[in-house]
mmCIF file of C-alpha atoms in Angstrom:
data_model
loop_
_atom_site.group_PDB
_atom_site.id
_atom_site.type_symbol
_atom_site.label_atom_id
_atom_site.label_comp_id
_atom_site.label_asym_id
_atom_site.label_seq_id
_atom_site.Cartn_x
_atom_site.Cartn_y
_atom_site.Cartn_z
ATOM 1 C CA LYS A 1 -54.213 38.122 72.827
ATOM 2 C CA GLU A 2 -50.869 37.623 74.519
ATOM 3 C CA ILE A 3 -51.799 34.011 75.204
ATOM 4 C CA MET A 4 -52.863 33.618 71.571
ATOM 5 C CA ALA A 5 -49.612 35.207 70.393
ATOM 6 C CA GLU A 6 -47.514 32.932 72.570
ATOM 7 C CA ALA A 7 -49.484 29.858 71.449
ATOM 8 C CA LEU A 8 -49.165 30.745 67.770
ATOM 9 C CA THR A 9 -45.494 31.585 67.874
ATOM 10 C CA GLY A 10 -44.839 28.578 70.073
ATOM 11 C CA ARG A 11 -46.265 26.257 67.418
ATOM 12 C CA ILE A 12 -44.279 27.970 64.694
ATOM 13 C CA ARG A 13 -41.056 27.755 66.703
ATOM 14 C CA SER A 14 -41.770 24.096 67.451
ATOM 15 C CA ASN A 15 -42.141 23.372 63.723
ATOM 16 C CA SER A 16 -38.926 25.263 63.077
ATOM 17 C CA ALA A 17 -37.096 23.160 65.659
ATOM 18 C CA MET A 18 -38.508 19.978 64.079
ATOM 19 C CA LEU A 19 -37.226 21.054 60.674
ATOM 20 C CA ARG A 20 -33.783 21.836 62.079
ATOM 21 C CA GLU A 21 -33.671 18.387 63.657
ATOM 22 C CA GLY A 22 -34.706 16.934 60.297
ATOM 23 C CA ALA A 23 -31.921 18.894 58.615
ATOM 24 C CA LYS A 24 -29.444 17.450 61.110
ATOM 25 C CA ASN A 25 -30.713 13.937 60.356
ATOM 26 C CA ALA A 26 -30.432 14.595 56.617
ATOM 27 C CA SER A 27 -26.831 15.662 57.157
ATOM 28 C CA GLU A 28 -26.156 12.415 59.029
ATOM 29 C CA ALA A 29 -27.779 10.416 56.230
ATOM 30 C CA ALA A 30 -25.659 12.213 53.630
ATOM 31 C CA ALA A 31 -22.533 11.412 55.629
ATOM 32 C CA MET A 32 -23.599 7.772 55.871
ATOM 33 C CA ALA A 33 -24.171 7.622 52.105
ATOM 34 C CA ASN A 34 -20.748 9.171 51.544
ATOM 35 C CA SER A 35 -19.198 6.527 53.809
ATOM 36 C CA ILE A 36 -20.701 3.805 51.623
ATOM 37 C CA THR A 37 -19.531 5.608 48.478
ATOM 38 C CA ASN A 38 -15.971 5.756 49.828
ATOM 39 C CA ALA A 39 -16.071 2.095 50.829
ATOM 40 C CA ALA A 40 -17.410 1.132 47.393
ATOM 41 C CA SER A 41 -14.565 3.035 45.743
ATOM 42 C CA SER A 42 -12.027 1.149 47.837
ATOM 43 C CA LEU A 43 -13.727 -2.180 47.114
ATOM 44 C CA ARG A 44 -13.732 -1.484 43.398
ATOM 45 C CA THR A 45 -9.988 -0.802 43.399
ATOM 46 C CA THR A 46 -9.238 -3.990 45.326
ATOM 47 C CA LEU A 47 -11.511 -6.102 43.131
ATOM 48 C CA SER A 48 -9.795 -4.718 40.044
ATOM 49 C CA GLU A 49 -6.391 -5.713 41.400
ATOM 50 C CA MET A 50 -7.679 -9.188 42.240
ATOM 51 C CA LEU A 51 -9.120 -9.587 38.751
ATOM 52 C CA THR A 52 -5.790 -8.582 37.201
ATOM 53 C CA LEU A 53 -4.040 -11.298 39.212
ATOM 54 C CA VAL A 54 -6.514 -13.950 38.107
ATOM 55 C CA GLN A 55 -6.144 -12.926 34.479
ATOM 56 C CA GLU A 56 -2.358 -13.119 34.789
ATOM 57 C CA VAL A 57 -2.633 -16.656 36.136
ATOM 58 C CA GLN A 58 -5.020 -17.548 33.320
ATOM 59 C CA ALA A 59 -2.437 -16.354 30.816
ATOM 60 C CA ASP A 60 0.473 -18.025 32.621
ATOM 61 C CA PRO A 61 -0.489 -20.800 35.107
ATOM 62 C CA SER A 62 3.104 -20.953 36.384
ATOM 63 C CA GLN A 63 2.397 -17.697 38.266
ATOM 64 C CA SER A 64 -0.363 -19.260 40.378
ATOM 65 C CA ALA A 65 1.840 -19.926 43.425
ATOM 66 C CA SER A 66 3.267 -16.416 43.646
ATOM 67 C CA ALA A 67 -0.072 -14.778 42.786
ATOM 68 C CA SER A 68 -1.952 -16.745 45.421
ATOM 69 C CA SER A 69 -0.319 -14.964 48.358
ATOM 70 C CA THR A 70 -0.991 -11.537 46.869
ATOM 71 C CA PHE A 71 -4.578 -12.528 46.097
ATOM 72 C CA LYS A 72 -5.169 -13.618 49.685
ATOM 73 C CA ASN A 73 -3.780 -10.324 50.994
ATOM 74 C CA LEU A 74 -6.095 -8.399 48.701
ATOM 75 C CA ALA A 75 -9.019 -10.577 49.769
ATOM 76 C CA SER A 76 -8.236 -9.784 53.411
ATOM 77 C CA THR A 77 -8.208 -6.077 52.561
ATOM 78 C CA LEU A 78 -11.556 -6.522 50.824
ATOM 79 C CA ALA A 79 -13.065 -8.271 53.843
ATOM 80 C CA ALA A 80 -11.725 -5.618 56.206
ATOM 81 C CA THR A 81 -13.325 -2.902 54.089
ATOM 82 C CA VAL A 82 -16.712 -4.646 54.198
ATOM 83 C CA THR A 83 -16.517 -5.201 57.954
ATOM 84 C CA GLY A 84 -15.069 -1.775 58.702
ATOM 85 C CA ALA A 85 -17.626 0.220 56.709
ATOM 86 C CA GLN A 86 -19.593 1.674 59.622
ATOM 87 C CA TYR A 87 -21.218 4.940 60.629
ATOM 88 C CA ASN A 88 -22.107 5.680 64.246
ATOM 89 C CA GLY A 89 -21.835 1.971 64.965
ATOM 90 C CA ILE A 90 -24.118 0.969 62.077
ATOM 91 C CA SER A 91 -22.688 -1.725 59.790
ATOM 92 C CA LEU A 92 -23.187 -0.353 56.302
ATOM 93 C CA LEU A 93 -22.291 -3.360 54.140
ATOM 94 C CA ASP A 94 -22.124 -6.367 56.425
ATOM 95 C CA PHE A 95 -25.134 -8.518 57.309
ATOM 96 C CA ASP A 96 -23.248 -9.952 60.272
ATOM 97 C CA GLY A 97 -23.660 -6.642 62.110
ATOM 98 C CA TRP A 98 -27.314 -6.046 61.293
ATOM 99 C CA ASN A 99 -29.222 -8.466 63.503
ATOM 100 C CA LYS A 100 -27.640 -7.006 66.629
ATOM 101 C CA ASP A 101 -28.684 -3.453 65.730
ATOM 102 C CA GLY A 102 -32.171 -2.480 66.876
ATOM 103 C CA ARG A 103 -32.095 0.603 64.643
ATOM 104 C CA LEU A 104 -32.290 -1.570 61.538
ATOM 105 C CA THR A 105 -35.114 -3.568 59.975
ATOM 106 C CA VAL A 106 -33.540 -6.534 58.201
ATOM 107 C CA GLY A 107 -35.296 -7.768 55.055
ATOM 108 C CA ASP A 108 -35.258 -11.109 53.284
ATOM 109 C CA ASP A 109 -33.491 -9.657 50.236
ATOM 110 C CA ASN A 110 -30.027 -8.990 51.684
ATOM 111 C CA THR A 111 -31.008 -5.455 52.653
ATOM 112 C CA ALA A 112 -31.674 -3.566 55.862
ATOM 113 C CA THR A 113 -33.662 -0.366 56.350
ATOM 114 C CA LEU A 114 -32.974 2.573 58.638
ATOM 115 C CA GLN A 115 -35.737 5.127 59.173
ATOM 116 C CA ILE A 116 -34.535 8.723 58.837
ATOM 117 C CA GLN A 117 -36.808 11.393 60.319
ATOM 118 C CA LEU A 118 -36.876 14.394 57.993
ATOM 119 C CA GLY A 119 -39.044 17.153 59.393
ATOM 120 C CA TYR A 120 -42.657 16.356 58.542
ATOM 121 C CA GLY A 121 -41.875 12.945 57.057
ATOM 122 C CA THR A 122 -39.437 10.028 57.027
ATOM 123 C CA SER A 123 -37.015 8.514 54.552
ATOM 124 C CA LYS A 124 -36.017 4.878 54.255
ATOM 125 C CA PHE A 125 -32.247 4.509 54.024
ATOM 126 C CA ILE A 126 -31.548 1.135 52.404
ATOM 127 C CA LEU A 127 -28.377 -0.813 53.180
ATOM 128 C CA HIS A 128 -27.097 -3.601 50.910
ATOM 129 C CA ASP A 129 -25.221 -6.651 52.139
ATOM 130 C CA LEU A 130 -21.791 -7.334 50.649
ATOM 131 C CA SER A 131 -20.676 -9.886 53.222
ATOM 132 C CA ASP A 132 -20.263 -12.506 50.461
ATOM 133 C CA LEU A 133 -17.105 -10.675 49.445
ATOM 134 C CA LYS A 134 -15.479 -11.864 52.663
ATOM 135 C CA ASP A 135 -15.604 -15.439 51.332
ATOM 136 C CA LEU A 136 -12.975 -14.557 48.728
ATOM 137 C CA LYS A 137 -10.405 -15.006 51.522
ATOM 138 C CA LEU A 138 -10.969 -18.760 51.180
ATOM 139 C CA ILE A 139 -9.798 -18.895 47.568
ATOM 140 C CA ASP A 140 -6.371 -20.288 46.704
ATOM 141 C CA LEU A 141 -5.129 -19.541 43.185
ATOM 142 C CA ASN A 142 -2.296 -22.041 43.506
ATOM 143 C CA GLY A 143 -3.076 -24.937 41.175
ATOM 144 C CA MET A 144 -6.602 -23.733 40.402
ATOM 145 C CA GLN A 145 -8.100 -25.330 37.305
ATOM 146 C CA PRO A 146 -8.675 -23.155 34.205
ATOM 147 C CA ALA A 147 -12.457 -23.549 34.395
ATOM 148 C CA ASN A 148 -12.446 -22.398 38.022
ATOM 149 C CA LEU A 149 -10.236 -19.451 37.140
ATOM 150 C CA THR A 150 -12.740 -18.482 34.458
ATOM 151 C CA ASP A 151 -15.616 -18.668 36.949
ATOM 152 C CA LEU A 152 -13.649 -16.625 39.470
ATOM 153 C CA SER A 153 -12.827 -14.013 36.856
ATOM 154 C CA GLU A 154 -16.506 -13.637 35.928
ATOM 155 C CA ASN A 155 -17.508 -13.452 39.592
ATOM 156 C CA LEU A 156 -14.994 -10.674 40.228
ATOM 157 C CA LYS A 157 -16.303 -8.758 37.218
ATOM 158 C CA GLU A 158 -19.865 -9.120 38.502
ATOM 159 C CA TYR A 159 -18.834 -7.957 41.974
ATOM 160 C CA GLY A 160 -17.128 -4.995 40.354
ATOM 161 C CA ARG A 161 -20.289 -4.031 38.473
ATOM 162 C CA MET A 162 -22.341 -4.373 41.638
ATOM 163 C CA VAL A 163 -19.958 -2.158 43.591
ATOM 164 C CA ASP A 164 -19.959 0.412 40.788
ATOM 165 C CA THR A 165 -23.755 0.542 40.958
ATOM 166 C CA LEU A 166 -23.649 1.037 44.711
ATOM 167 C CA HIS A 167 -21.097 3.812 44.328
ATOM 168 C CA SER A 168 -23.281 5.669 41.854
ATOM 169 C CA SER A 169 -26.498 5.143 43.817
ATOM 170 C CA TYR A 170 -25.167 6.321 47.159
ATOM 171 C CA ALA A 171 -23.373 9.276 45.622
ATOM 172 C CA ASN A 172 -26.772 10.397 44.343
ATOM 173 C CA TRP A 173 -28.343 9.708 47.734
ATOM 174 C CA ALA A 174 -25.730 11.874 49.415
ATOM 175 C CA LYS A 175 -26.530 14.771 47.079
ATOM 176 C CA SER A 176 -30.259 14.311 47.678
ATOM 177 C CA TYR A 177 -29.890 14.350 51.455
ATOM 178 C CA MET A 178 -27.653 17.412 51.311
ATOM 179 C CA SER A 179 -30.358 19.177 49.302
ATOM 180 C CA GLU A 180 -32.922 18.129 51.917
ATOM 181 C CA GLU A 181 -30.698 19.501 54.661
ATOM 182 C CA LYS A 182 -30.396 22.867 52.920
ATOM 183 C CA PHE A 183 -34.140 23.075 52.214
ATOM 184 C CA MET A 184 -35.176 22.255 55.782
ATOM 185 C CA ASN A 185 -32.724 24.727 57.286
ATOM 186 C CA GLU A 186 -34.062 27.423 54.963
ATOM 187 C CA GLN A 187 -37.653 26.573 55.906
ATOM 188 C CA ALA A 188 -36.751 26.557 59.599
ATOM 189 C CA GLU A 189 -35.244 30.023 59.268
ATOM 190 C CA ILE A 190 -38.367 31.296 57.490
ATOM 191 C CA LEU A 191 -40.554 29.937 60.288
ATOM 192 C CA MET A 192 -38.410 31.601 62.954
ATOM 193 C CA ARG A 193 -38.734 34.939 61.194
ATOM 194 C CA THR A 194 -42.464 34.353 60.817
ATOM 195 C CA ALA A 195 -42.783 33.610 64.534
ATOM 196 C CA THR A 196 -41.032 36.849 65.439
ATOM 197 C CA VAL A 197 -43.138 38.940 63.059
ATOM 198 C CA SER A 198 -46.390 37.252 64.123
ATOM 199 C CA TYR A 199 -45.712 37.775 67.808
ATOM 200 C CA THR A 200 -44.791 41.428 67.295
ATOM 201 C CA HIS A 201 -47.880 41.982 65.132
ATOM 202 C CA LEU A 202 -50.269 40.387 67.628
ATOM 203 C CA ARG A 203 -48.773 42.247 70.578
ATOM 204 C CA ALA A 204 -49.080 45.512 68.650
ATOM 205 C CA HIS A 205 -52.786 44.881 68.110
ATOM 206 C CA GLU A 206 -53.153 44.106 71.796
ATOM 207 C CA THR A 207 -52.119 47.656 72.677
ATOM 208 C CA ASP A 208 -54.497 49.235 70.133
#
């Protein structure tokens, strides 16, 4: 019976440890989602400032020369945010860093997948590529034609909507993973208590 007790409680403790590891992974995933949310917030602010500049030039073309320098600086900030959005060495928004990372499965739809082990199952953490935003550094507002300014304005608005969607989605993901973390830790604690009670109960019967 002692062998049976040790085997039973050993399995329960092993499951508890697996759940605690899953909870740790869920915490990491939540932190990663929060990193993307923060980056998206920064991108949205920069895109808004860039859009304002373009609209000012549309209203008064004589401002194109002075606005161009500011626009380029903002575009550099935007690119740095995309490149710098990382978590534990994982590029979160930049395709250029994905192919070198064996932890990621790169898809054909500008996404990459990271498998997150969560206790008894796994979760697919999806990353979205925003590396196209880095190309905005190549744009020069100075002397840009009205039609091109209109196209640029619409592109910036579309980028802004896309970033807003990412912000909302990953904020929800962060909450979901934090809930998973809490649940798995609670279940792990229940299993540990169960292991202790089961072992004590079986040992008590052994002495009967």
